[in-house]
Amino acid sequence: AQSVTQPDIHITVSEGASLELRCNYSYGATPYLFWYVQSPGQGLQLLLKYFSGDTLVQGIKGFEAEFKRSQSSFNLRKPSVHWSDAAEYFCAVGDNTDKLIFGTGTRLQVFP
Amino acid sequence: DGGITQSPKYLFRKEGQNVTLSCEQNLNHDAMYWYRQDPGQGLRLIYYSQIVNDFQKGDIAEGYSVSREKKESFPLTVTSAQKNPTAFYLCATNRGSYNEQFFGPGTRLTVL
């Protein structure tokens, strides 16, 4: 069965520092991979996605993620974090069943 | 303006009452989903529908019911059989490629 693991429940960084959020998945074939962001009390917004091709994908708000098949990972990165990036981040994996499996999320706190 | 509308934003219910959450979309997407979100547990799939007049149970369907009479609408009823209904409920759609899902703003249900 598919699964997604986000090992970090809560991360705190200073504004301007770099960021990496970890995501590991379990799936037999090449998965469809997503990162979503959620502000408190809001819905989820898609940051970026990977289907095939170039393993480094660019998203909105200056985020990028790299698909590493050998490590079953899809980590999210940003070179310089802004205070407005404070939110909860979810990694998700999909296959050919029209469903997504979500990780439990990583809460990002940004200090000025 | 295309999008997903969920209403109401906040909903309060007494124990033993059924309540219906609305989800409407004008994206012309075939598939629609209902998720439940609890702190620290990510998103869990309640029900999904890939086409009008058809729907499937997700991972936590007990105590919930849905209907899909129109492509644009996928209401969720939380019945009195749901033992712990207080949560944040999210509706999503899928435009049919690679499982990319789009989310509504959510409804917070509180049982008093």
Tab-separated table of C-alpha atoms in Angstrom:
chain	number	residue	atom	x	y	z
A	1	ALA	CA	0.000	0.000	0.000
A	2	GLN	CA	1.085	3.516	-0.643
A	3	SER	CA	2.206	5.696	2.231
A	4	VAL	CA	3.753	9.100	2.792
A	5	THR	CA	5.984	10.059	5.707
A	6	GLN	CA	6.823	13.573	6.777
A	7	PRO	CA	9.307	13.016	9.610
A	8	ASP	CA	9.261	16.570	10.926
A	9	ILE	CA	6.079	17.582	12.733
A	10	HIS	CA	7.247	21.116	13.490
A	11	ILE	CA	10.151	23.174	12.104
A	12	THR	CA	11.271	26.625	13.179
A	13	VAL	CA	13.537	28.810	11.060
A	14	SER	CA	14.642	32.423	11.054
A	15	GLU	CA	13.470	34.719	8.309
A	16	GLY	CA	16.002	34.676	5.468
A	17	ALA	CA	17.302	31.218	6.324
A	18	SER	CA	17.075	28.303	3.935
A	19	LEU	CA	14.429	25.619	4.347
A	20	GLU	CA	14.121	21.942	3.555
A	21	LEU	CA	11.015	19.910	4.401
A	22	ARG	CA	11.347	16.167	4.095
A	23	CYS	CA	8.959	13.754	2.424
A	24	ASN	CA	9.401	10.031	1.884
A	25	TYR	CA	6.928	7.832	0.070
A	26	SER	CA	6.287	4.171	-0.439
A	27	TYR	CA	5.016	3.137	-3.863
A	28	GLY	CA	6.029	0.462	-6.342
A	29	ALA	CA	6.076	2.469	-9.545
A	30	THR	CA	6.862	6.085	-10.343
A	31	PRO	CA	4.343	8.078	-8.347
A	32	TYR	CA	2.714	11.405	-8.922
A	33	LEU	CA	4.026	13.699	-6.175
A	34	PHE	CA	2.661	16.918	-4.775
A	35	TRP	CA	3.360	19.559	-2.153
A	36	TYR	CA	0.485	21.602	-0.779
A	37	VAL	CA	0.472	24.510	1.683
A	38	GLN	CA	-2.280	25.372	4.163
A	39	SER	CA	-2.682	28.569	6.166
A	40	PRO	CA	-4.689	28.314	9.402
A	41	GLY	CA	-8.386	27.780	8.778
A	42	GLN	CA	-7.949	27.676	5.008
A	43	GLY	CA	-8.000	25.107	2.256
A	44	LEU	CA	-4.926	23.593	0.629
A	45	GLN	CA	-3.046	25.357	-2.149
A	46	LEU	CA	-0.860	23.446	-4.603
A	47	LEU	CA	2.788	24.525	-4.447
A	48	LEU	CA	4.261	22.160	-7.010
A	49	LYS	CA	3.917	18.744	-8.588
A	50	TYR	CA	6.007	16.011	-10.196
A	51	PHE	CA	4.677	13.635	-12.818
A	52	SER	CA	7.716	12.733	-14.933
A	53	GLY	CA	10.785	14.210	-16.593
A	54	ASP	CA	13.112	16.671	-14.888
A	55	THR	CA	13.460	15.594	-11.277
A	56	LEU	CA	13.886	19.174	-10.025
A	57	VAL	CA	10.568	20.970	-10.181
A	58	GLN	CA	9.853	24.622	-9.589
A	59	GLY	CA	6.708	25.833	-7.899
A	60	ILE	CA	5.011	28.977	-6.762
A	61	LYS	CA	6.295	31.342	-4.077
A	62	GLY	CA	9.944	30.452	-4.796
A	63	PHE	CA	9.672	26.806	-3.726
A	64	GLU	CA	11.304	23.868	-5.466
A	65	ALA	CA	11.381	20.117	-4.864
A	66	GLU	CA	13.595	17.295	-6.035
A	67	PHE	CA	12.416	13.770	-6.791
A	68	LYS	CA	15.018	11.175	-5.814
A	69	ARG	CA	13.906	7.724	-6.830
A	70	SER	CA	16.784	5.955	-5.069
A	71	GLN	CA	15.799	7.521	-1.759
A	72	SER	CA	12.007	7.502	-2.347
A	73	SER	CA	12.030	11.164	-1.424
A	74	PHE	CA	10.498	14.394	-2.630
A	75	ASN	CA	11.900	17.111	-0.376
A	76	LEU	CA	10.697	20.688	-0.568
A	77	ARG	CA	13.227	23.528	-0.485
A	78	LYS	CA	13.356	27.292	-0.410
A	79	PRO	CA	16.613	29.280	-0.347
A	80	SER	CA	15.330	32.173	1.769
A	81	VAL	CA	12.220	31.942	3.914
A	82	HIS	CA	9.829	34.863	4.366
A	83	TRP	CA	7.601	35.406	7.400
A	84	SER	CA	4.573	34.815	5.134
A	85	ASP	CA	5.745	31.231	4.526
A	86	ALA	CA	4.641	30.234	8.023
A	87	ALA	CA	1.969	27.584	7.428
A	88	GLU	CA	1.458	23.836	7.350
A	89	TYR	CA	2.917	21.878	4.457
A	90	PHE	CA	1.613	18.572	3.161
A	91	CYS	CA	3.279	16.097	0.856
A	92	ALA	CA	1.001	13.791	-1.151
A	93	VAL	CA	1.400	10.841	-3.486
A	94	GLY	CA	-0.999	9.627	-6.132
A	95	ASP	CA	-1.233	6.733	-8.520
A	96	ASN	CA	-3.757	5.698	-11.163
A	97	THR	CA	-6.724	5.355	-8.810
A	98	ASP	CA	-7.809	9.021	-8.701
A	99	LYS	CA	-6.866	9.219	-5.023
A	100	LEU	CA	-4.132	11.001	-3.111
A	101	ILE	CA	-2.429	9.816	0.055
A	102	PHE	CA	-1.317	12.662	2.303
A	103	GLY	CA	1.420	12.874	4.870
A	104	THR	CA	0.590	14.146	8.334
A	105	GLY	CA	2.048	17.563	7.599
A	106	THR	CA	4.922	19.751	8.776
A	107	ARG	CA	4.164	22.969	10.579
A	108	LEU	CA	6.600	25.757	9.710
A	109	GLN	CA	7.192	28.622	12.102
A	110	VAL	CA	9.278	31.617	11.001
A	111	PHE	CA	11.004	33.919	13.451
A	112	PRO	CA	11.892	37.507	12.471
B	1	ASP	CA	-14.553	33.123	-11.448
B	2	GLY	CA	-13.853	29.367	-11.316
B	3	GLY	CA	-13.533	27.640	-8.024
B	4	ILE	CA	-14.850	25.496	-5.219
B	5	THR	CA	-17.312	26.842	-2.676
B	6	GLN	CA	-17.955	25.273	0.710
B	7	SER	CA	-20.658	26.442	3.036
B	8	PRO	CA	-21.059	27.272	5.774
B	9	LYS	CA	-17.554	28.188	6.956
B	10	TYR	CA	-18.459	27.399	10.572
B	11	LEU	CA	-21.140	24.979	11.704
B	12	PHE	CA	-22.307	24.069	15.172
B	13	ARG	CA	-24.357	20.983	15.887
B	14	LYS	CA	-25.912	19.426	18.925
B	15	GLU	CA	-25.199	15.784	19.618
B	16	GLY	CA	-27.660	13.479	17.898
B	17	GLN	CA	-28.376	15.819	14.994
B	18	ASN	CA	-27.580	15.209	11.351
B	19	VAL	CA	-25.953	18.067	9.461
B	20	THR	CA	-25.173	18.607	5.775
B	21	LEU	CA	-22.080	20.369	4.446
B	22	SER	CA	-22.267	21.905	1.011
B	23	CYS	CA	-19.633	21.690	-1.727
B	24	GLU	CA	-20.171	23.324	-5.130
B	25	GLN	CA	-17.715	23.636	-8.021
B	26	ASN	CA	-17.774	25.420	-11.369
B	27	LEU	CA	-14.479	23.976	-12.633
B	28	ASN	CA	-16.267	21.307	-14.697
B	29	HIS	CA	-14.226	18.611	-12.958
B	30	ASP	CA	-15.637	15.104	-12.937
B	31	ALA	CA	-14.209	13.830	-9.647
B	32	MET	CA	-14.995	15.249	-6.206
B	33	TYR	CA	-13.744	14.294	-2.748
B	34	TRP	CA	-14.456	14.854	0.925
B	35	TYR	CA	-11.649	14.835	3.473
B	36	ARG	CA	-11.609	15.159	7.211
B	37	GLN	CA	-8.696	16.944	8.889
B	38	ASP	CA	-7.769	16.573	12.536
B	39	PRO	CA	-4.679	18.079	14.170
B	40	GLY	CA	-1.613	15.904	13.611
B	41	GLN	CA	-3.423	13.407	11.369
B	42	GLY	CA	-3.232	14.980	7.949
B	43	LEU	CA	-6.154	14.499	5.579
B	44	ARG	CA	-8.277	11.372	5.636
B	45	LEU	CA	-10.580	10.472	2.757
B	46	ILE	CA	-14.267	10.097	3.633
B	47	TYR	CA	-15.982	9.631	0.257
B	48	TYR	CA	-15.217	10.348	-3.362
B	49	SER	CA	-17.163	10.439	-6.605
B	50	GLN	CA	-15.721	10.054	-10.064
B	51	ILE	CA	-18.974	10.615	-11.931
B	52	VAL	CA	-22.548	11.748	-11.359
B	53	ASN	CA	-24.758	9.232	-9.525
B	54	ASP	CA	-21.783	7.172	-8.382
B	55	PHE	CA	-19.550	7.400	-5.297
B	56	GLN	CA	-17.176	5.237	-3.285
B	57	LYS	CA	-16.281	4.975	0.377
B	58	GLY	CA	-12.938	6.251	1.479
B	59	ASP	CA	-10.967	5.251	4.539
B	60	ILE	CA	-13.314	6.671	7.179
B	61	ALA	CA	-16.835	6.561	5.674
B	62	GLU	CA	-18.651	5.283	8.765
B	63	GLY	CA	-21.131	7.831	10.067
B	64	TYR	CA	-21.134	9.876	6.845
B	65	SER	CA	-23.249	9.857	3.687
B	66	VAL	CA	-23.032	11.640	0.334
B	67	SER	CA	-24.950	12.143	-2.889
B	68	ARG	CA	-23.894	13.184	-6.382
B	69	GLU	CA	-26.999	14.197	-8.316
B	70	LYS	CA	-25.261	16.956	-10.252
B	71	LYS	CA	-21.724	17.319	-11.559
B	72	GLU	CA	-21.343	20.612	-9.721
B	73	SER	CA	-22.460	19.467	-6.283
B	74	PHE	CA	-21.276	16.872	-3.748
B	75	PRO	CA	-22.933	17.414	-0.341
B	76	LEU	CA	-21.730	15.547	2.739
B	77	THR	CA	-24.075	14.577	5.565
B	78	VAL	CA	-22.585	13.958	8.969
B	79	THR	CA	-25.012	11.658	10.737
B	80	SER	CA	-25.624	11.077	14.424
B	81	ALA	CA	-23.789	7.766	14.012
B	82	GLN	CA	-20.472	9.610	13.639
B	83	LYS	CA	-19.006	9.373	17.130
B	84	ASN	CA	-16.541	12.219	16.972
B	85	PRO	CA	-17.587	14.637	14.220
B	86	THR	CA	-15.813	17.771	15.413
B	87	ALA	CA	-13.213	18.457	12.710
B	88	PHE	CA	-12.297	20.548	9.695
B	89	TYR	CA	-13.866	19.232	6.479
B	90	LEU	CA	-12.362	19.844	3.066
B	91	CYS	CA	-13.892	19.308	-0.337
B	92	ALA	CA	-11.692	18.814	-3.403
B	93	THR	CA	-11.985	18.220	-7.129
B	94	ASN	CA	-9.774	16.447	-9.656
B	95	ARG	CA	-9.593	17.570	-13.242
B	96	GLY	CA	-8.739	14.052	-14.333
B	97	SER	CA	-5.036	14.188	-14.976
B	98	TYR	CA	-2.380	12.805	-12.650
B	99	ASN	CA	-4.597	13.073	-9.556
B	100	GLU	CA	-4.010	16.813	-9.231
B	101	GLN	CA	-6.594	17.978	-6.720
B	102	PHE	CA	-7.981	21.431	-6.013
B	103	PHE	CA	-9.388	22.316	-2.626
B	104	GLY	CA	-12.201	24.416	-1.267
B	105	PRO	CA	-11.821	26.708	1.762
B	106	GLY	CA	-13.208	24.170	4.234
B	107	THR	CA	-15.972	23.952	6.839
B	108	ARG	CA	-15.241	23.714	10.544
B	109	LEU	CA	-17.830	21.579	12.314
B	110	THR	CA	-18.142	21.711	16.068
B	111	VAL	CA	-20.420	19.433	18.055
B	112	LEU	CA	-21.688	21.050	21.239
